[in-house]
Amino acid sequence: MFSLKLEENLFYYGKVIKVELESTNVFLRGWYLIHIYDHPTKTRIDPSERGSINQSLIIPPIVTNNKGWIDGYFLTVDNIPVTNTDLSIDYGFWDIIPPINKAKPLACVITPCGFFLCRN
């Protein structure tokens, strides 16, 4: 579990769901799939209070590298296991680069669950 400080006296919490992602996109290989929960607090909560965190997501699942931790935006506050509920959340990402091999179409139509953009 990690905390994310958006502004003074505003913290959100997230969880790393998958590490070292595999992807056909070389730029995303080794990144992390994370969930950020809709549970703002005015102070960083103690890890013992983690059960009180609302498990609904504030944004769809996102992929990120370790820069959030390196730059101090994310702070690891606890190490908790990934649950079946975490893994059951459906997610998908649009690839804006056209596929090289169009001979492998998707097995079914995928409906996006939301859109989110992160810029440096």
MMTF fields as JSON, N, C-alpha, C and O atoms, coordinates in Angstrom:
{
  "mmtfVersion": "1.0.0",
  "mmtfProducer": "UNKNOWN",
  "numBonds": 479,
  "numAtoms": 480,
  "numGroups": 120,
  "numChains": 1,
  "numModels": 1,
  "chainsPerModel": [1],
  "groupsPerChain": [120],
  "chainIdList": ["A"],
  "bondAtomList": [4, 2, 8, 6, 12, 10, 16, 14, 20, 18, 24, 22, 28, 26, 32, 30, 36, 34, 40, 38, 44, 42, 48, 46, 52, 50, 56, 54, 60, 58, 64, 62, 68, 66, 72, 70, 76, 74, 80, 78, 84, 82, 88, 86, 92, 90, 96, 94, 100, 98, 104, 102, 108, 106, 112, 110, 116, 114, 120, 118, 124, 122, 128, 126, 132, 130, 136, 134, 140, 138, 144, 142, 148, 146, 152, 150, 156, 154, 160, 158, 164, 162, 168, 166, 172, 170, 176, 174, 180, 178, 184, 182, 188, 186, 192, 190, 196, 194, 200, 198, 204, 202, 208, 206, 212, 210, 216, 214, 220, 218, 224, 222, 228, 226, 232, 230, 236, 234, 240, 238, 244, 242, 248, 246, 252, 250, 256, 254, 260, 258, 264, 262, 268, 266, 272, 270, 276, 274, 280, 278, 284, 282, 288, 286, 292, 290, 296, 294, 300, 298, 304, 302, 308, 306, 312, 310, 316, 314, 320, 318, 324, 322, 328, 326, 332, 330, 336, 334, 340, 338, 344, 342, 348, 346, 352, 350, 356, 354, 360, 358, 364, 362, 368, 366, 372, 370, 376, 374, 380, 378, 384, 382, 388, 386, 392, 390, 396, 394, 400, 398, 404, 402, 408, 406, 412, 410, 416, 414, 420, 418, 424, 422, 428, 426, 432, 430, 436, 434, 440, 438, 444, 442, 448, 446, 452, 450, 456, 454, 460, 458, 464, 462, 468, 466, 472, 470, 476, 474],
  "bondOrderList": [1, 1, 1, 1, 1, 1, 1, 1, 1, 1, 1, 1, 1, 1, 1, 1, 1, 1, 1, 1, 1, 1, 1, 1, 1, 1, 1, 1, 1, 1, 1, 1, 1, 1, 1, 1, 1, 1, 1, 1, 1, 1, 1, 1, 1, 1, 1, 1, 1, 1, 1, 1, 1, 1, 1, 1, 1, 1, 1, 1, 1, 1, 1, 1, 1, 1, 1, 1, 1, 1, 1, 1, 1, 1, 1, 1, 1, 1, 1, 1, 1, 1, 1, 1, 1, 1, 1, 1, 1, 1, 1, 1, 1, 1, 1, 1, 1, 1, 1, 1, 1, 1, 1, 1, 1, 1, 1, 1, 1, 1, 1, 1, 1, 1, 1, 1, 1, 1, 1],
  "groupList": [{"groupName": "MET", "atomNameList": ["N", "CA", "C", "O"], "elementList": ["N", "C", "C", "O"], "formalChargeList": [0, 0, 0, 0], "bondAtomList": [1, 0, 2, 1, 3, 2], "bondOrderList": [1, 1, 2], "singleLetterCode": "M", "chemCompType": "L-PEPTIDE LINKING"}, {"groupName": "PHE", "atomNameList": ["N", "CA", "C", "O"], "elementList": ["N", "C", "C", "O"], "formalChargeList": [0, 0, 0, 0], "bondAtomList": [1, 0, 2, 1, 3, 2], "bondOrderList": [1, 1, 2], "singleLetterCode": "F", "chemCompType": "L-PEPTIDE LINKING"}, {"groupName": "SER", "atomNameList": ["N", "CA", "C", "O"], "elementList": ["N", "C", "C", "O"], "formalChargeList": [0, 0, 0, 0], "bondAtomList": [1, 0, 2, 1, 3, 2], "bondOrderList": [1, 1, 2], "singleLetterCode": "S", "chemCompType": "L-PEPTIDE LINKING"}, {"groupName": "LEU", "atomNameList": ["N", "CA", "C", "O"], "elementList": ["N", "C", "C", "O"], "formalChargeList": [0, 0, 0, 0], "bondAtomList": [1, 0, 2, 1, 3, 2], "bondOrderList": [1, 1, 2], "singleLetterCode": "L", "chemCompType": "L-PEPTIDE LINKING"}, {"groupName": "LYS", "atomNameList": ["N", "CA", "C", "O"], "elementList": ["N", "C", "C", "O"], "formalChargeList": [0, 0, 0, 0], "bondAtomList": [1, 0, 2, 1, 3, 2], "bondOrderList": [1, 1, 2], "singleLetterCode": "K", "chemCompType": "L-PEPTIDE LINKING"}, {"groupName": "GLU", "atomNameList": ["N", "CA", "C", "O"], "elementList": ["N", "C", "C", "O"], "formalChargeList": [0, 0, 0, 0], "bondAtomList": [1, 0, 2, 1, 3, 2], "bondOrderList": [1, 1, 2], "singleLetterCode": "E", "chemCompType": "L-PEPTIDE LINKING"}, {"groupName": "ASN", "atomNameList": ["N", "CA", "C", "O"], "elementList": ["N", "C", "C", "O"], "formalChargeList": [0, 0, 0, 0], "bondAtomList": [1, 0, 2, 1, 3, 2], "bondOrderList": [1, 1, 2], "singleLetterCode": "N", "chemCompType": "L-PEPTIDE LINKING"}, {"groupName": "TYR", "atomNameList": ["N", "CA", "C", "O"], "elementList": ["N", "C", "C", "O"], "formalChargeList": [0, 0, 0, 0], "bondAtomList": [1, 0, 2, 1, 3, 2], "bondOrderList": [1, 1, 2], "singleLetterCode": "Y", "chemCompType": "L-PEPTIDE LINKING"}, {"groupName": "GLY", "atomNameList": ["N", "CA", "C", "O"], "elementList": ["N", "C", "C", "O"], "formalChargeList": [0, 0, 0, 0], "bondAtomList": [1, 0, 2, 1, 3, 2], "bondOrderList": [1, 1, 2], "singleLetterCode": "G", "chemCompType": "PEPTIDE LINKING"}, {"groupName": "VAL", "atomNameList": ["N", "CA", "C", "O"], "elementList": ["N", "C", "C", "O"], "formalChargeList": [0, 0, 0, 0], "bondAtomList": [1, 0, 2, 1, 3, 2], "bondOrderList": [1, 1, 2], "singleLetterCode": "V", "chemCompType": "L-PEPTIDE LINKING"}, {"groupName": "ILE", "atomNameList": ["N", "CA", "C", "O"], "elementList": ["N", "C", "C", "O"], "formalChargeList": [0, 0, 0, 0], "bondAtomList": [1, 0, 2, 1, 3, 2], "bondOrderList": [1, 1, 2], "singleLetterCode": "I", "chemCompType": "L-PEPTIDE LINKING"}, {"groupName": "THR", "atomNameList": ["N", "CA", "C", "O"], "elementList": ["N", "C", "C", "O"], "formalChargeList": [0, 0, 0, 0], "bondAtomList": [1, 0, 2, 1, 3, 2], "bondOrderList": [1, 1, 2], "singleLetterCode": "T", "chemCompType": "L-PEPTIDE LINKING"}, {"groupName": "ARG", "atomNameList": ["N", "CA", "C", "O"], "elementList": ["N", "C", "C", "O"], "formalChargeList": [0, 0, 0, 0], "bondAtomList": [1, 0, 2, 1, 3, 2], "bondOrderList": [1, 1, 2], "singleLetterCode": "R", "chemCompType": "L-PEPTIDE LINKING"}, {"groupName": "TRP", "atomNameList": ["N", "CA", "C", "O"], "elementList": ["N", "C", "C", "O"], "formalChargeList": [0, 0, 0, 0], "bondAtomList": [1, 0, 2, 1, 3, 2], "bondOrderList": [1, 1, 2], "singleLetterCode": "W", "chemCompType": "L-PEPTIDE LINKING"}, {"groupName": "HIS", "atomNameList": ["N", "CA", "C", "O"], "elementList": ["N", "C", "C", "O"], "formalChargeList": [0, 0, 0, 0], "bondAtomList": [1, 0, 2, 1, 3, 2], "bondOrderList": [1, 1, 2], "singleLetterCode": "H", "chemCompType": "L-PEPTIDE LINKING"}, {"groupName": "ASP", "atomNameList": ["N", "CA", "C", "O"], "elementList": ["N", "C", "C", "O"], "formalChargeList": [0, 0, 0, 0], "bondAtomList": [1, 0, 2, 1, 3, 2], "bondOrderList": [1, 1, 2], "singleLetterCode": "D", "chemCompType": "L-PEPTIDE LINKING"}, {"groupName": "PRO", "atomNameList": ["N", "CA", "C", "O"], "elementList": ["N", "C", "C", "O"], "formalChargeList": [0, 0, 0, 0], "bondAtomList": [1, 0, 2, 1, 3, 2], "bondOrderList": [1, 1, 2], "singleLetterCode": "P", "chemCompType": "L-PEPTIDE LINKING"}, {"groupName": "GLN", "atomNameList": ["N", "CA", "C", "O"], "elementList": ["N", "C", "C", "O"], "formalChargeList": [0, 0, 0, 0], "bondAtomList": [1, 0, 2, 1, 3, 2], "bondOrderList": [1, 1, 2], "singleLetterCode": "Q", "chemCompType": "L-PEPTIDE LINKING"}, {"groupName": "ALA", "atomNameList": ["N", "CA", "C", "O"], "elementList": ["N", "C", "C", "O"], "formalChargeList": [0, 0, 0, 0], "bondAtomList": [1, 0, 2, 1, 3, 2], "bondOrderList": [1, 1, 2], "singleLetterCode": "A", "chemCompType": "L-PEPTIDE LINKING"}, {"groupName": "CYS", "atomNameList": ["N", "CA", "C", "O"], "elementList": ["N", "C", "C", "O"], "formalChargeList": [0, 0, 0, 0], "bondAtomList": [1, 0, 2, 1, 3, 2], "bondOrderList": [1, 1, 2], "singleLetterCode": "C", "chemCompType": "L-PEPTIDE LINKING"}],
  "groupTypeList": [0, 1, 2, 3, 4, 3, 5, 5, 6, 3, 1, 7, 7, 8, 4, 9, 10, 4, 9, 5, 3, 5, 2, 11, 6, 9, 1, 3, 12, 8, 13, 7, 3, 10, 14, 10, 7, 15, 14, 16, 11, 4, 11, 12, 10, 15, 16, 2, 5, 12, 8, 2, 10, 6, 17, 2, 3, 10, 10, 16, 16, 10, 9, 11, 6, 6, 4, 8, 13, 10, 15, 8, 7, 1, 3, 11, 9, 15, 6, 10, 16, 9, 11, 6, 11, 15, 3, 2, 10, 15, 7, 8, 1, 13, 15, 10, 10, 16, 16, 10, 6, 4, 18, 4, 16, 3, 18, 19, 9, 10, 11, 16, 19, 8, 1, 1, 3, 19, 12, 6],
  "groupIdList": [1, 2, 3, 4, 5, 6, 7, 8, 9, 10, 11, 12, 13, 14, 15, 16, 17, 18, 19, 20, 21, 22, 23, 24, 25, 26, 27, 28, 29, 30, 31, 32, 33, 34, 35, 36, 37, 38, 39, 40, 41, 42, 43, 44, 45, 46, 47, 48, 49, 50, 51, 52, 53, 54, 55, 56, 57, 58, 59, 60, 61, 62, 63, 64, 65, 66, 67, 68, 69, 70, 71, 72, 73, 74, 75, 76, 77, 78, 79, 80, 81, 82, 83, 84, 85, 86, 87, 88, 89, 90, 91, 92, 93, 94, 95, 96, 97, 98, 99, 100, 101, 102, 103, 104, 105, 106, 107, 108, 109, 110, 111, 112, 113, 114, 115, 116, 117, 118, 119, 120],
  "secStructList": [7, 3, 3, 3, 3, 3, 3, 6, 6, 3, 3, 3, 3, 3, 3, 3, 3, 3, 1, 1, 7, 7, 7, 1, 1, 6, 6, 6, 6, 6, 7, 3, 3, 3, 3, 3, 3, 3, 3, 3, 3, 1, 1, 7, 7, 7, 4, 4, 4, 4, 4, 4, 1, 7, 7, 1, 5, 1, 1, 7, 7, 3, 3, 3, 7, 6, 2, 2, 2, 2, 6, 6, 1, 3, 3, 3, 7, 7, 7, 7, 7, 7, 7, 2, 2, 2, 2, 2, 1, 7, 7, 7, 7, 7, 7, 7, 1, 7, 7, 1, 7, 6, 6, 1, 7, 7, 1, 1, 7, 7, 7, 7, 7, 7, 7, 7, 7, 7, 7, 7],
  "xCoordList": [0.855, 0.0, 0.902, 1.935, 0.51, 1.278, 0.334, -0.862, 0.897, 0.111, 0.581, 1.725, -0.32, -0.07, -0.562, -1.752, 0.367, -0.002, -0.227, 0.706, -1.482, -1.814, -1.607, -1.179, -1.909, -1.69, -1.61, -1.754, -1.386, -1.295, -2.579, -3.678, -2.441, -3.579, -4.542, -5.743, -4.035, -4.874, -4.066, -3.166, -4.396, -3.711, -4.7, -5.848, -4.239, -4.982, -4.1, -2.91, -4.699, -3.968, -4.118, -5.145, -3.072, -3.076, -2.409, -1.871, -2.461, -1.898, -1.283, -1.867, -0.107, 0.525, -0.108, -0.04, -0.721, -1.432, -0.535, -0.544, 0.228, 1.16, 2.472, 2.489, 3.563, 4.887, 5.489, 5.065, 6.48, 7.167, 6.171, 6.183, 5.311, 4.31, 4.968, 6.024, 4.324, 4.758, 3.895, 2.683, 4.514, 3.775, 4.487, 5.708, 3.708, 4.325, 4.943, 5.805, 4.499, 5.061, 6.313, 6.211, 7.463, 8.734, 8.849, 9.551, 8.178, 8.266, 7.512, 7.782, 6.577, 5.792, 6.29, 5.811, 7.228, 7.742, 8.418, 9.234, 8.054, 8.659, 7.971, 8.407, 6.899, 6.176, 5.224, 5.165, 4.47, 3.563, 2.115, 1.828, 1.207, -0.223, -0.648, -0.432, -1.26, -1.656, -3.127, -3.718, -3.697, -5.038, -4.881, -4.068, -5.651, -5.696, -7.134, -8.064, -7.298, -8.62, -9.217, -8.505, -10.538, -11.287, -11.48, -12.574, -10.4, -10.439, -9.498, -8.418, -9.904, -9.028, -9.0, -10.012, -7.833, -7.699, -6.891, -6.155, -7.028, -6.292, -4.891, -4.016, -4.667, -3.334, -3.06, -3.982, -1.791, -1.421, -1.837, -1.443, -2.634, -3.13, -2.056, -1.128, -2.201, -1.323, -1.661, -2.837, -0.653, -0.94, -1.946, -2.649, -2.028, -2.984, -4.434, -5.352, -4.64, -5.986, -6.339, -7.361, -5.516, -5.711, -7.039, -7.552, -7.609, -8.893, -10.019, -11.066, -9.812, -10.861, -10.85, -11.719, -9.884, -9.779, -10.866, -11.017, -11.612, -12.647, -11.974, -10.995, -12.478, -11.85, -12.345, -11.944, -13.207, -13.627, -12.538, -11.905, -12.339, -11.265, -11.71, -12.857, -10.785, -11.077, -10.852, -11.482, -9.965, -9.697, -9.533, -9.289, -9.661, -9.425, -7.986, -7.124, -7.721, -6.349, -5.382, -5.726, -4.179, -3.187, -1.864, -1.61, -1.035, 0.305, 1.295, 1.154, 2.293, 3.301, 4.652, 4.735, 5.693, 7.022, 7.326, 6.426, 8.566, 8.918, 9.218, 9.624, 9.029, 9.356, 8.539, 9.044, 7.302, 6.49, 7.131, 7.036, 7.788, 8.477, 9.824, 10.203, 10.538, 11.86, 11.738, 12.545, 10.729, 10.551, 9.802, 9.632, 9.357, 8.718, 7.227, 6.651, 6.583, 5.133, 4.385, 3.338, 4.932, 4.357, 5.238, 6.464, 4.619, 5.349, 4.758, 3.573, 5.577, 5.113, 4.828, 5.683, 3.61, 3.23, 2.993, 2.979, 2.806, 2.575, 2.747, 2.684, 2.962, 3.076, 1.914, 1.913, 0.929, -0.247, -0.438, -0.12, -0.949, -1.106, -2.196, -3.146, -2.032, -3.04, -4.143, -3.865, -5.384, -6.52, -7.149, -6.847, -8.014, -8.763, -9.654, -9.874, -10.165, -10.976, -10.139, -10.613, -8.898, -7.999, -7.789, -7.838, -7.558, -7.268, -8.5, -8.37, -9.695, -10.923, -11.351, -12.25, -10.731, -11.095, -10.604, -9.415, -11.546, -11.238, -10.543, -10.933, -9.538, -8.837, -8.322, -8.2, -8.029, -7.461, -6.935, -7.334, -6.041, -5.416, -5.375, -5.101, -5.655, -5.558, -4.096, -3.353, -3.687, -2.346, -2.482, -3.098, -1.91, -2.067, -1.145, -1.282, -0.206, 0.683, 0.016, -0.354, -0.148, -0.83, -0.061, 1.17, -0.794, -0.111, 0.637, 0.173, 1.792, 2.604, 1.979, 1.944, 1.485, 0.924, -0.598, -1.16, -1.256, -2.717, -3.373, -4.599, -2.582, -3.123, -3.675, -4.295, -3.468, -3.955, -5.036, -4.75, -6.273, -7.328, -7.723, -7.47, -8.344, -8.839, -9.949, -10.696, -10.052, -11.065, -12.477, -13.441, -12.599, -13.915, -13.745, -12.633, -14.856, -14.829, -14.611, -15.282, -13.682, -13.364, -13.962, -13.744, -14.71, -15.292, -14.396, -14.13, -13.919, -13.059, -13.828, -15.018, -13.121, -13.772, -13.579, -14.215, -12.718, -12.485, -11.238, -10.516, -10.982, -9.812, -9.07, -9.683, -7.76, -6.941, -5.622, -5.068, -5.118, -3.859, -2.97, -3.412, -1.721, -0.744, 0.404, 0.937, 0.789, 1.891, 2.933, 2.615, 4.176, 5.279, 5.513, 6.397],
  "yCoordList": [-1.169, 0.0, 1.233, 1.256, 2.241, 3.481, 4.661, 4.567, 5.764, 6.998, 7.947, 7.896, 8.797, 9.787, 11.121, 11.299, 12.058, 13.381, 14.308, 14.635, 14.73, 15.593, 17.064, 17.831, 17.451, 18.826, 18.799, 17.741, 19.937, 20.002, 19.458, 19.867, 18.548, 17.941, 17.172, 17.148, 16.54, 15.695, 14.486, 14.607, 13.331, 12.085, 11.09, 10.999, 10.348, 9.215, 7.988, 8.1, 6.81, 5.563, 4.66, 4.655, 3.898, 2.997, 1.688, 1.492, 0.792, -0.537, -0.996, -0.805, -1.598, -2.182, -3.554, -4.408, -3.766, -5.009, -5.999, -7.193, -5.511, -6.368, -5.621, -4.405, -6.364, -5.793, -6.472, -7.558, -5.819, -6.375, -6.807, -7.954, -5.873, -6.183, -6.647, -6.154, -7.601, -8.045, -7.317, -7.193, -6.841, -6.096, -6.211, -6.357, -6.144, -6.08, -4.706, -4.539, -3.727, -2.379, -2.349, -2.434, -2.231, -2.295, -1.217, -1.415, -0.093, 0.993, 0.688, 1.308, -0.252, -0.59, -1.84, -2.158, -2.539, -3.751, -3.4, -2.481, -4.163, -3.948, -2.886, -2.612, -2.277, -1.264, -1.925, -3.152, -1.109, -1.598, -1.258, -0.187, -2.182, -1.907, -1.496, -2.236, -0.305, 0.171, 0.564, 0.924, 0.484, 0.991, 2.168, 2.118, 3.227, 4.355, 4.466, 4.613, 4.395, 4.3, 5.666, 6.635, 5.709, 6.928, 7.038, 6.824, 7.373, 7.483, 8.608, 8.341, 9.87, 10.975, 11.136, 10.947, 11.484, 11.794, 13.077, 13.46, 13.735, 14.983, 14.725, 15.582, 13.544, 13.151, 11.75, 10.993, 11.414, 10.063, 9.08, 9.231, 8.072, 7.141, 6.142, 5.863, 5.621, 4.586, 3.28, 3.01, 2.458, 1.189, 0.305, -0.481, 0.418, -0.406, -0.027, -0.797, 1.152, 1.613, 1.3, 1.77, 0.522, 0.288, -0.383, -0.232, -1.128, -1.774, -0.787, -1.144, 0.451, 1.466, 2.115, 2.933, 1.765, 2.402, 1.873, 0.664, 2.795, 2.481, 1.824, 2.357, 0.682, -0.064, 0.336, -0.285, 1.36, 1.791, 2.686, 3.472, 2.551, 3.278, 4.693, 4.921, 5.634, 7.015, 7.202, 8.06, 6.411, 6.399, 4.943, 4.088, 4.633, 3.256, 2.831, 3.685, 1.523, 1.065, 1.716, 1.932, 2.025, 2.66, 1.913, 1.138, 2.166, 1.596, 2.727, 3.818, 2.46, 3.474, 2.799, 1.588, 3.594, 3.079, 3.435, 3.843, 3.288, 3.549, 5.021, 5.361, 5.891, 7.307, 7.978, 8.883, 7.557, 8.125, 7.924, 8.793, 6.779, 6.508, 7.221, 7.772, 7.208, 7.852, 9.358, 9.938, 9.984, 11.436, 11.841, 13.032, 10.877, 11.185, 11.462, 11.893, 11.224, 11.416, 10.275, 10.49, 9.049, 7.877, 7.509, 7.569, 7.128, 6.666, 5.328, 5.243, 4.29, 2.975, 3.028, 3.427, 2.619, 2.664, 1.276, 1.12, 0.269, -1.081, -2.076, -1.715, -3.323, -4.402, -5.352, -6.105, -5.311, -6.164, -7.014, -6.567, -8.222, -9.105, -8.621, -7.947, -8.982, -8.698, -9.742, -10.937, -9.288, -10.191, -10.594, -10.006, -11.589, -11.978, -10.834, -10.675, -10.04, -8.873, -7.876, -7.321, -7.648, -6.752, -7.263, -6.492, -8.557, -9.151, -9.239, -9.342, -9.201, -9.351, -8.058, -8.085, -6.936, -5.663, -5.677, -5.845, -5.498, -5.546, -4.253, -3.168, -4.367, -3.186, -3.453, -4.603, -2.4, -2.493, -1.13, -0.112, -1.11, 0.141, 0.211, -0.778, 1.402, 1.636, 1.816, 2.496, 1.21, 1.418, 2.337, 1.965, 3.539, 4.497, 4.184, 4.773, 3.26, 2.839, 1.676, 0.692, 1.768, 0.681, -0.633, -0.644, -1.74, -3.03, -3.406, -3.144, -4.018, -4.446, -5.676, -5.787, -6.601, -7.844, -7.79, -8.069, -7.432, -7.34, -8.695, -8.782, -9.747, -11.086, -11.688, -12.75, -11.041, -11.555, -10.625, -9.821, -10.718, -9.85, -10.289, -11.424, -9.378, -9.708, -10.743, -10.768, -11.594, -12.646, -12.076, -12.679, -10.912, -10.303, -8.789, -8.283, -8.083, -6.625, -6.249, -6.778, -5.346, -4.897, -3.505, -2.61, -3.326, -2.029, -1.328, -1.889, -0.112, 0.579, 0.915, 1.224, 0.848, 1.143, 2.602, 3.071, 3.324, 4.722, 5.226, 4.455, 6.497, 7.106, 7.91, 8.529, 7.901, 8.652, 8.968, 8.121, 10.16, 10.576, 11.169, 11.974, 10.766, 11.284, 11.896, 11.244, 13.115, 13.76, 14.236, 14.626, 14.202, 14.762, 16.187, 16.849],
  "zCoordList": [0.0, 0.0, 0.0, 0.67, -0.745, -0.769, -0.609, -0.885, -0.16, -0.067, -1.157, -1.607, -1.559, -2.602, -2.066, -1.806, -1.903, -1.391, -2.578, -3.312, -2.758, -3.888, -3.581, -4.443, -2.366, -1.922, -0.402, 0.211, 0.196, 1.658, 2.281, 1.904, 3.224, 3.938, 3.037, 3.305, 1.964, 1.115, 0.653, -0.178, 1.199, 0.874, 0.277, 0.712, -0.723, -1.273, -1.1, -0.804, -1.29, -1.069, -2.273, -2.951, -2.521, -3.656, -3.319, -2.229, -4.296, -4.111, -5.423, -6.49, -5.344, -6.52, -6.721, -5.837, -7.879, -8.159, -8.899, -8.599, -9.851, -10.598, -10.784, -10.97, -10.73, -10.979, -12.202, -12.599, -12.788, -13.954, -15.036, -15.481, -15.449, -16.474, -17.759, -18.154, -18.398, -19.716, -20.739, -20.56, -21.8, -22.809, -24.146, -24.203, -25.222, -26.544, -26.767, -27.629, -25.99, -26.048, -25.171, -23.947, -25.769, -25.048, -23.971, -22.98, -24.144, -23.171, -21.877, -20.848, -21.913, -20.721, -20.005, -18.917, -20.588, -19.946, -18.631, -18.553, -17.589, -16.287, -15.448, -14.33, -15.966, -15.203, -14.217, -14.137, -13.456, -12.418, -12.759, -13.294, -12.444, -12.511, -11.111, -10.151, -10.988, -9.66, -9.629, -10.648, -8.44, -8.154, -7.206, -6.283, -7.424, -6.492, -6.006, -6.799, -4.693, -4.078, -3.754, -3.49, -3.783, -3.489, -1.975, -1.452, -1.294, 0.173, 0.61, 1.138, 0.393, 0.799, 2.319, 2.994, 2.841, 4.269, 4.413, 3.503, 5.551, 5.801, 6.319, 6.197, 6.901, 7.37, 6.864, 6.56, 6.777, 6.345, 7.438, 8.594, 7.073, 8.088, 8.486, 7.728, 9.67, 10.185, 9.465, 9.219, 9.118, 8.436, 9.169, 8.533, 10.486, 11.231, 10.912, 11.195, 10.329, 9.971, 8.523, 8.023, 7.849, 6.42, 6.097, 4.988, 7.06, 6.824, 6.603, 6.062, 7.017, 6.868, 5.489, 5.189, 4.648, 3.332, 2.399, 2.219, 1.814, 0.834, -0.369, -0.891, -0.814, -1.899, -3.289, -4.273, -3.401, -4.733, -5.326, -4.62, -6.616, -7.291, -7.647, -8.032, -7.511, -7.898, -9.401, -10.019, -9.984, -11.424, -11.848, -10.996, -13.147, -13.584, -13.264, -13.056, -13.222, -12.984, -13.973, -15.135, -13.507, -14.375, -14.304, -13.382, -15.299, -15.368, -15.123, -15.676, -14.294, -13.992, -13.796, -13.595, -13.859, -13.536, -12.083, -11.347, -11.666, -10.26, -9.979, -8.867, -10.953, -10.788, -9.676, -9.012, -9.464, -8.387, -7.029, -6.163, -6.833, -5.572, -5.523, -4.489, -6.633, -6.677, -6.431, -5.705, -7.037, -6.907, -5.639, -5.38, -4.854, -3.581, -3.633, -2.634, -4.78, -4.858, -4.174, -3.562, -4.281, -3.631, -2.451, -2.545, -1.343, -0.168, 0.257, 0.578, 0.259, 0.693, 2.185, 2.975, 2.569, 3.983, 4.567, 5.788, 3.725, 4.23, 3.09, 1.915, 3.454, 2.478, 2.728, 3.702, 1.842, 2.017, 0.764, -0.338, 0.917, -0.243, -1.196, -0.797, -2.459, -3.474, -3.315, -3.205, -3.302, -3.097, -4.431, -5.469, -4.396, -5.591, -6.062, -7.263, -5.132, -5.495, -6.293, -7.285, -5.865, -6.605, -8.026, -8.985, -8.152, -9.457, -10.349, -11.569, -9.759, -10.547, -11.239, -12.08, -10.906, -11.542, -12.982, -13.249, -13.902, -15.326, -15.745, -15.314, -16.566, -17.056, -18.463, -18.883, -19.173, -20.506, -20.907, -20.341, -21.882, -22.294, -23.809, -24.488, -24.327, -25.761, -26.121, -25.414, -27.217, -27.741, -28.945, -29.943, -28.858, -29.954, -31.128, -32.2, -30.929, -32.009, -32.73, -32.09, -34.055, -34.755, -34.61, -34.625, -34.471, -34.326, -35.593, -36.703, -35.42, -36.561, -37.208, -38.433, -36.382, -36.888, -36.778, -35.719, -37.872, -37.846, -38.08, -38.138, -38.216, -38.429, -37.148, -37.193, -36.005, -34.73, -34.175, -33.288, -34.679, -34.141, -32.73, -32.327, -31.993, -30.661, -30.768, -31.746, -29.757, -29.753, -29.611, -30.083, -28.961, -28.779, -28.691, -28.54, -28.787, -28.679, -27.216, -26.33, -26.965, -25.616, -25.414, -26.229, -24.336, -24.006, -22.994, -21.931, -23.29, -22.32, -21.048, -21.087, -19.914, -18.63, -18.236, -17.292, -18.936, -18.613, -19.298, -19.932, -19.178, -19.784, -18.739, -17.868, -18.825, -17.881, -18.559, -19.259, -18.365, -18.966, -17.895, -17.075, -17.912, -16.951, -17.754, -18.652, -17.454, -18.168, -17.186, -16.062, -17.614, -16.819, -17.227, -16.683]
}
